[in-house]
Amino acid sequence: MTLPVTELSGSRRMIGEAHGRIHARLIQHSLTVYAQLFHDFVGIDWDAARREAGRFQAMIERGFPAILEEMDGIARGAGVDFTDVLTLNCRSEIALTRASGGCSAFALLRDGQQWLAQNWDWRTDQLHNVVVLRIEGIGRPALISIGEAGMVGKVGLNAQGIGVCLNAIRSQTCGEGLPIHIALRKILESPDWDSALRVVTDDRVCSPAHFLLASAPPASEACQALGLEVLPGEPGRLEAQGGLVTHTNHLYAPAATRQVEDFPRADSRPRLARLNALLDGESASQGSLDEARLFEILSDHQGAPMSICRHFNPDQPPDERMETLFAVVMNLSQRRLTLRHGKPCETSDSLSLTLA
């Protein structure tokens, strides 16, 4: 069964209040899930997490102050405190730099079409908190974001043909810059490639992650893709090779590894090698390429249960278990996003959205 699309438009406050009102129950559940997660990963309760989140507010005020009005609207609509929504949107900085997620992502240029895709792997108790937001803000490009209720952004694309995917990185580094999910939303609001890049080069991101950024601008310009291992300093860059960029959950750009020590799971490098093996031939292959073929790649089970398509693993400690919660394939050239909720191997039901 496909997810419903939440249509949001108007001012920041209007967008936030509608988001909060429509998804109030899911937002309340997300607060419960992350209260348990903070306890499991860093041994703090929700009140301590709220205090921790407070220090990121000043960073947001410097780098993307307008989004605070939308977050306040989410809180009003959902009937929760602003600091609860702030904490939810800073959850990566509070705890997840110390807990590596899954996620396998790639960008592929083929026959003039720029593709961008990933699996999002996380705790099973967030499966039903996934939401599809289609946002039309005043004076900003329309965008689609797939993420968690109450959060302002994650994976998606905009009407200018700019798209972004996310890979978690486990590290003990956290400095100055925008929180990860705030930076992702700012990228999705970018009117052009240079503006999107400035989010990570000028604003910076306060904790390590990998942003896979791609763009399919008007036909007179070339498609492009770039892996950005973001951090408080200058991000590591991974240029497309043969039209391909791939990433899992470890740093490997020299500029990033010189600055940050990461602690990936043992399966991150094998998943990356498998992703490269599956995709190496695709950029040069003949014949049609479509969403169904790319979902097949995202459904790969080599190395199961910790494969590209990740399944329940009873051998892991309970607080480390995760599964693929959604798979997304974007054709940026056609401004089309296609989503499978849950594991892509278990369903052919897809939600497809196009931005004019």
mmCIF file of N, CA and C in Angstrom, residues 111-190:
data_model
loop_
_atom_site.group_PDB
_atom_site.id
_atom_site.type_symbol
_atom_site.label_atom_id
_atom_site.label_comp_id
_atom_site.label_asym_id
_atom_site.label_seq_id
_atom_site.Cartn_x
_atom_site.Cartn_y
_atom_site.Cartn_z
ATOM 1 N N ASP A 111 22.307 7.754 -20.782
ATOM 2 C CA ASP A 111 21.526 8.229 -21.927
ATOM 3 C C ASP A 111 20.962 9.632 -21.677
ATOM 4 N N GLY A 112 21.760 10.486 -21.051
ATOM 5 C CA GLY A 112 21.343 11.852 -20.809
ATOM 6 C C GLY A 112 20.376 12.031 -19.659
ATOM 7 N N GLN A 113 20.058 10.946 -18.959
ATOM 8 C CA GLN A 113 19.135 11.002 -17.828
ATOM 9 C C GLN A 113 19.929 10.879 -16.528
ATOM 10 N N GLN A 114 19.702 11.813 -15.606
ATOM 11 C CA GLN A 114 20.381 11.768 -14.312
ATOM 12 C C GLN A 114 19.492 11.084 -13.287
ATOM 13 N N TRP A 115 19.982 9.944 -12.782
ATOM 14 C CA TRP A 115 19.257 9.161 -11.771
ATOM 15 C C TRP A 115 19.923 9.343 -10.412
ATOM 16 N N LEU A 116 19.120 9.224 -9.371
ATOM 17 C CA LEU A 116 19.587 9.323 -7.992
ATOM 18 C C LEU A 116 18.713 8.380 -7.167
ATOM 19 N N ALA A 117 19.331 7.540 -6.337
ATOM 20 C CA ALA A 117 18.535 6.512 -5.646
ATOM 21 C C ALA A 117 19.191 6.104 -4.335
ATOM 22 N N GLN A 118 18.360 5.585 -3.430
ATOM 23 C CA GLN A 118 18.908 5.024 -2.197
ATOM 24 C C GLN A 118 17.879 4.181 -1.462
ATOM 25 N N ASN A 119 18.384 3.301 -0.595
ATOM 26 C CA ASN A 119 17.599 2.677 0.466
ATOM 27 C C ASN A 119 17.859 3.446 1.752
ATOM 28 N N TRP A 120 16.798 3.646 2.554
ATOM 29 C CA TRP A 120 16.971 4.231 3.883
ATOM 30 C C TRP A 120 16.761 3.121 4.906
ATOM 31 N N ASP A 121 17.809 2.826 5.651
ATOM 32 C CA ASP A 121 17.797 1.746 6.637
ATOM 33 C C ASP A 121 17.817 2.343 8.039
ATOM 34 N N TRP A 122 16.838 1.931 8.841
ATOM 35 C CA TRP A 122 16.773 2.489 10.184
ATOM 36 C C TRP A 122 15.946 1.564 11.068
ATOM 37 N N ARG A 123 15.682 2.005 12.297
ATOM 38 C CA ARG A 123 14.956 1.182 13.260
ATOM 39 C C ARG A 123 13.534 0.920 12.772
ATOM 40 N N THR A 124 13.078 -0.299 12.962
ATOM 41 C CA THR A 124 11.775 -0.706 12.454
ATOM 42 C C THR A 124 10.641 0.129 13.031
ATOM 43 N N ASP A 125 10.813 0.637 14.255
ATOM 44 C CA ASP A 125 9.715 1.378 14.880
ATOM 45 C C ASP A 125 9.480 2.735 14.222
ATOM 46 N N GLN A 126 10.298 3.122 13.230
ATOM 47 C CA GLN A 126 10.035 4.340 12.463
ATOM 48 C C GLN A 126 9.390 4.061 11.105
ATOM 49 N N LEU A 127 9.112 2.810 10.798
ATOM 50 C CA LEU A 127 8.543 2.468 9.483
ATOM 51 C C LEU A 127 7.261 3.237 9.209
ATOM 52 N N HIS A 128 6.366 3.293 10.181
ATOM 53 C CA HIS A 128 5.069 3.924 9.956
ATOM 54 C C HIS A 128 5.071 5.416 10.272
ATOM 55 N N ASN A 129 6.254 5.965 10.580
ATOM 56 C CA ASN A 129 6.384 7.415 10.747
ATOM 57 C C ASN A 129 6.980 8.075 9.509
ATOM 58 N N VAL A 130 7.186 7.290 8.443
ATOM 59 C CA VAL A 130 7.668 7.853 7.183
ATOM 60 C C VAL A 130 6.533 8.646 6.529
ATOM 61 N N VAL A 131 6.858 9.850 6.052
ATOM 62 C CA VAL A 131 5.862 10.701 5.402
ATOM 63 C C VAL A 131 6.413 11.228 4.083
ATOM 64 N N VAL A 132 5.503 11.527 3.170
ATOM 65 C CA VAL A 132 5.830 12.123 1.876
ATOM 66 C C VAL A 132 5.310 13.565 1.897
ATOM 67 N N LEU A 133 6.209 14.520 1.832
ATOM 68 C CA LEU A 133 5.834 15.932 1.858
ATOM 69 C C LEU A 133 6.068 16.550 0.478
ATOM 70 N N ARG A 134 5.021 17.169 -0.066
ATOM 71 C CA ARG A 134 5.164 17.974 -1.284
ATOM 72 C C ARG A 134 4.922 19.422 -0.876
ATOM 73 N N ILE A 135 5.973 20.222 -0.945
ATOM 74 C CA ILE A 135 5.945 21.563 -0.359
ATOM 75 C C ILE A 135 6.107 22.624 -1.445
ATOM 76 N N GLU A 136 5.200 23.588 -1.432
ATOM 77 C CA GLU A 136 5.293 24.749 -2.328
ATOM 78 C C GLU A 136 5.324 26.003 -1.473
ATOM 79 N N GLY A 137 6.546 26.459 -1.179
ATOM 80 C CA GLY A 137 6.707 27.665 -0.395
ATOM 81 C C GLY A 137 6.682 28.901 -1.280
ATOM 82 N N ILE A 138 6.445 30.029 -0.676
ATOM 83 C CA ILE A 138 6.374 31.290 -1.410
ATOM 84 C C ILE A 138 7.780 31.704 -1.845
ATOM 85 N N GLY A 139 7.961 31.868 -3.160
ATOM 86 C CA GLY A 139 9.239 32.322 -3.683
ATOM 87 C C GLY A 139 10.342 31.289 -3.660
ATOM 88 N N ARG A 140 9.984 30.013 -3.515
ATOM 89 C CA ARG A 140 10.987 28.954 -3.465
ATOM 90 C C ARG A 140 10.566 27.817 -4.394
ATOM 91 N N PRO A 141 11.525 27.009 -4.893
ATOM 92 C CA PRO A 141 11.147 25.903 -5.765
ATOM 93 C C PRO A 141 10.265 24.895 -5.029
ATOM 94 N N ALA A 142 9.277 24.363 -5.726
ATOM 95 C CA ALA A 142 8.500 23.259 -5.170
ATOM 96 C C ALA A 142 9.436 22.082 -4.925
ATOM 97 N N LEU A 143 9.153 21.303 -3.882
ATOM 98 C CA LEU A 143 10.030 20.189 -3.546
ATOM 99 C C LEU A 143 9.229 19.012 -3.011
ATOM 100 N N ILE A 144 9.844 17.837 -3.087
ATOM 101 C CA ILE A 144 9.316 16.618 -2.475
ATOM 102 C C ILE A 144 10.377 16.098 -1.523
ATOM 103 N N SER A 145 9.985 15.831 -0.288
ATOM 104 C CA SER A 145 10.893 15.270 0.707
ATOM 105 C C SER A 145 10.277 14.016 1.303
ATOM 106 N N ILE A 146 11.069 12.946 1.343
ATOM 107 C CA ILE A 146 10.660 11.703 2.003
ATOM 108 C C ILE A 146 11.435 11.617 3.309
ATOM 109 N N GLY A 147 10.727 11.565 4.433
ATOM 110 C CA GLY A 147 11.425 11.541 5.707
ATOM 111 C C GLY A 147 10.515 11.132 6.836
ATOM 112 N N GLU A 148 10.793 11.654 8.020
ATOM 113 C CA GLU A 148 10.056 11.286 9.225
ATOM 114 C C GLU A 148 9.147 12.429 9.659
ATOM 115 N N ALA A 149 7.975 12.088 10.127
ATOM 116 C CA ALA A 149 7.006 13.095 10.553
ATOM 117 C C ALA A 149 7.631 14.020 11.593
ATOM 118 N N GLY A 150 7.412 15.317 11.403
ATOM 119 C CA GLY A 150 7.936 16.315 12.315
ATOM 120 C C GLY A 150 9.292 16.850 11.936
ATOM 121 N N MET A 151 9.940 16.239 10.939
ATOM 122 C CA MET A 151 11.255 16.698 10.504
ATOM 123 C C MET A 151 11.107 17.470 9.200
ATOM 124 N N VAL A 152 11.921 18.515 9.040
ATOM 125 C CA VAL A 152 11.702 19.459 7.936
ATOM 126 C C VAL A 152 12.257 18.980 6.611
ATOM 127 N N GLY A 153 13.106 17.950 6.599
ATOM 128 C CA GLY A 153 13.643 17.492 5.331
ATOM 129 C C GLY A 153 14.489 16.247 5.482
ATOM 130 N N LYS A 154 14.653 15.547 4.354
ATOM 131 C CA LYS A 154 15.588 14.424 4.282
ATOM 132 C C LYS A 154 15.916 14.190 2.815
ATOM 133 N N VAL A 155 15.446 13.113 2.240
ATOM 134 C CA VAL A 155 15.776 12.708 0.873
ATOM 135 C C VAL A 155 14.731 13.257 -0.088
ATOM 136 N N GLY A 156 15.167 13.810 -1.236
ATOM 137 C CA GLY A 156 14.160 14.286 -2.173
ATOM 138 C C GLY A 156 14.732 15.046 -3.346
ATOM 139 N N LEU A 157 13.843 15.787 -4.032
ATOM 140 C CA LEU A 157 14.220 16.578 -5.191
ATOM 141 C C LEU A 157 13.358 17.823 -5.258
ATOM 142 N N ASN A 158 13.789 18.776 -6.109
ATOM 143 C CA ASN A 158 12.971 19.970 -6.296
ATOM 144 C C ASN A 158 12.690 20.217 -7.769
ATOM 145 N N ALA A 159 11.879 21.223 -8.039
ATOM 146 C CA ALA A 159 11.425 21.484 -9.399
ATOM 147 C C ALA A 159 12.532 22.009 -10.292
ATOM 148 N N GLN A 160 13.668 22.398 -9.718
ATOM 149 C CA GLN A 160 14.817 22.827 -10.506
ATOM 150 C C GLN A 160 15.686 21.659 -10.941
ATOM 151 N N GLY A 161 15.290 20.428 -10.574
ATOM 152 C CA GLY A 161 16.059 19.243 -10.948
ATOM 153 C C GLY A 161 17.200 18.924 -10.015
ATOM 154 N N ILE A 162 17.201 19.490 -8.814
ATOM 155 C CA ILE A 162 18.232 19.208 -7.810
ATOM 156 C C ILE A 162 17.700 18.141 -6.857
ATOM 157 N N GLY A 163 18.504 17.113 -6.608
ATOM 158 C CA GLY A 163 18.120 16.053 -5.687
ATOM 159 C C GLY A 163 19.237 15.734 -4.719
ATOM 160 N N VAL A 164 18.873 15.142 -3.577
ATOM 161 C CA VAL A 164 19.871 14.807 -2.570
ATOM 162 C C VAL A 164 19.484 13.523 -1.851
ATOM 163 N N CYS A 165 20.499 12.691 -1.580
ATOM 164 C CA CYS A 165 20.354 11.479 -0.764
ATOM 165 C C CYS A 165 21.280 11.599 0.447
ATOM 166 N N LEU A 166 21.084 10.718 1.429
ATOM 167 C CA LEU A 166 21.789 10.808 2.711
ATOM 168 C C LEU A 166 22.312 9.445 3.135
ATOM 169 N N ASN A 167 23.581 9.428 3.582
ATOM 170 C CA ASN A 167 24.146 8.259 4.269
ATOM 171 C C ASN A 167 24.644 8.694 5.643
ATOM 172 N N ALA A 168 24.270 7.948 6.672
ATOM 173 C CA ALA A 168 24.743 8.240 8.023
ATOM 174 C C ALA A 168 26.213 7.843 8.165
ATOM 175 N N ILE A 169 26.939 8.599 8.975
ATOM 176 C CA ILE A 169 28.336 8.311 9.311
ATOM 177 C C ILE A 169 28.459 8.316 10.831
ATOM 178 N N ARG A 170 29.040 7.252 11.382
ATOM 179 C CA ARG A 170 29.241 7.199 12.831
ATOM 180 C C ARG A 170 30.596 7.827 13.170
ATOM 181 N N SER A 171 30.568 8.833 14.028
ATOM 182 C CA SER A 171 31.762 9.568 14.407
ATOM 183 C C SER A 171 31.496 10.263 15.732
ATOM 184 N N GLN A 172 32.546 10.684 16.391
ATOM 185 C CA GLN A 172 32.384 11.447 17.621
ATOM 186 C C GLN A 172 32.599 12.940 17.390
ATOM 187 N N THR A 173 32.585 13.333 16.117
ATOM 188 C CA THR A 173 32.803 14.732 15.745
ATOM 189 C C THR A 173 31.482 15.490 15.707
ATOM 190 N N CYS A 174 31.451 16.659 16.303
ATOM 191 C CA CYS A 174 30.320 17.568 16.164
ATOM 192 C C CYS A 174 30.834 18.971 16.450
ATOM 193 N N GLY A 175 30.677 19.875 15.470
ATOM 194 C CA GLY A 175 31.198 21.222 15.623
ATOM 195 C C GLY A 175 30.173 22.254 15.223
ATOM 196 N N GLU A 176 30.603 23.275 14.500
ATOM 197 C CA GLU A 176 29.735 24.371 14.090
ATOM 198 C C GLU A 176 29.208 24.134 12.678
ATOM 199 N N GLY A 177 27.957 24.516 12.454
ATOM 200 C CA GLY A 177 27.340 24.381 11.144
ATOM 201 C C GLY A 177 25.868 24.048 11.304
ATOM 202 N N LEU A 178 25.203 23.773 10.195
ATOM 203 C CA LEU A 178 23.796 23.396 10.247
ATOM 204 C C LEU A 178 23.645 21.934 10.635
ATOM 205 N N PRO A 179 22.649 21.593 11.453
ATOM 206 C CA PRO A 179 22.332 20.179 11.665
ATOM 207 C C PRO A 179 21.983 19.511 10.334
ATOM 208 N N ILE A 180 22.219 18.218 10.254
ATOM 209 C CA ILE A 180 22.116 17.471 8.997
ATOM 210 C C ILE A 180 20.778 17.684 8.300
ATOM 211 N N HIS A 181 19.667 17.496 9.017
ATOM 212 C CA HIS A 181 18.363 17.529 8.357
ATOM 213 C C HIS A 181 17.938 18.954 7.996
ATOM 214 N N ILE A 182 18.458 19.936 8.719
ATOM 215 C CA ILE A 182 18.217 21.335 8.353
ATOM 216 C C ILE A 182 18.966 21.658 7.059
ATOM 217 N N ALA A 183 20.213 21.179 6.958
ATOM 218 C CA ALA A 183 21.003 21.403 5.746
ATOM 219 C C ALA A 183 20.355 20.727 4.537
ATOM 220 N N LEU A 184 19.813 19.529 4.722
ATOM 221 C CA LEU A 184 19.148 18.837 3.614
ATOM 222 C C LEU A 184 17.964 19.643 3.101
ATOM 223 N N ARG A 185 17.169 20.222 4.007
ATOM 224 C CA ARG A 185 16.032 21.031 3.567
ATOM 225 C C ARG A 185 16.515 22.277 2.834
ATOM 226 N N LYS A 186 17.582 22.904 3.311
ATOM 227 C CA LYS A 186 18.086 24.096 2.621
ATOM 228 C C LYS A 186 18.556 23.741 1.212
ATOM 229 N N ILE A 187 19.183 22.583 1.052
ATOM 230 C CA ILE A 187 19.583 22.124 -0.284
ATOM 231 C C ILE A 187 18.358 21.942 -1.170
ATOM 232 N N LEU A 188 17.307 21.346 -0.625
ATOM 233 C CA LEU A 188 16.094 21.116 -1.418
ATOM 234 C C LEU A 188 15.396 22.408 -1.810
ATOM 235 N N GLU A 189 15.675 23.492 -1.116
ATOM 236 C CA GLU A 189 15.112 24.783 -1.492
ATOM 237 C C GLU A 189 16.026 25.571 -2.430
ATOM 238 N N SER A 190 17.167 25.004 -2.795
ATOM 239 C CA SER A 190 18.139 25.738 -3.602
ATOM 240 C C SER A 190 17.638 25.937 -5.026
#
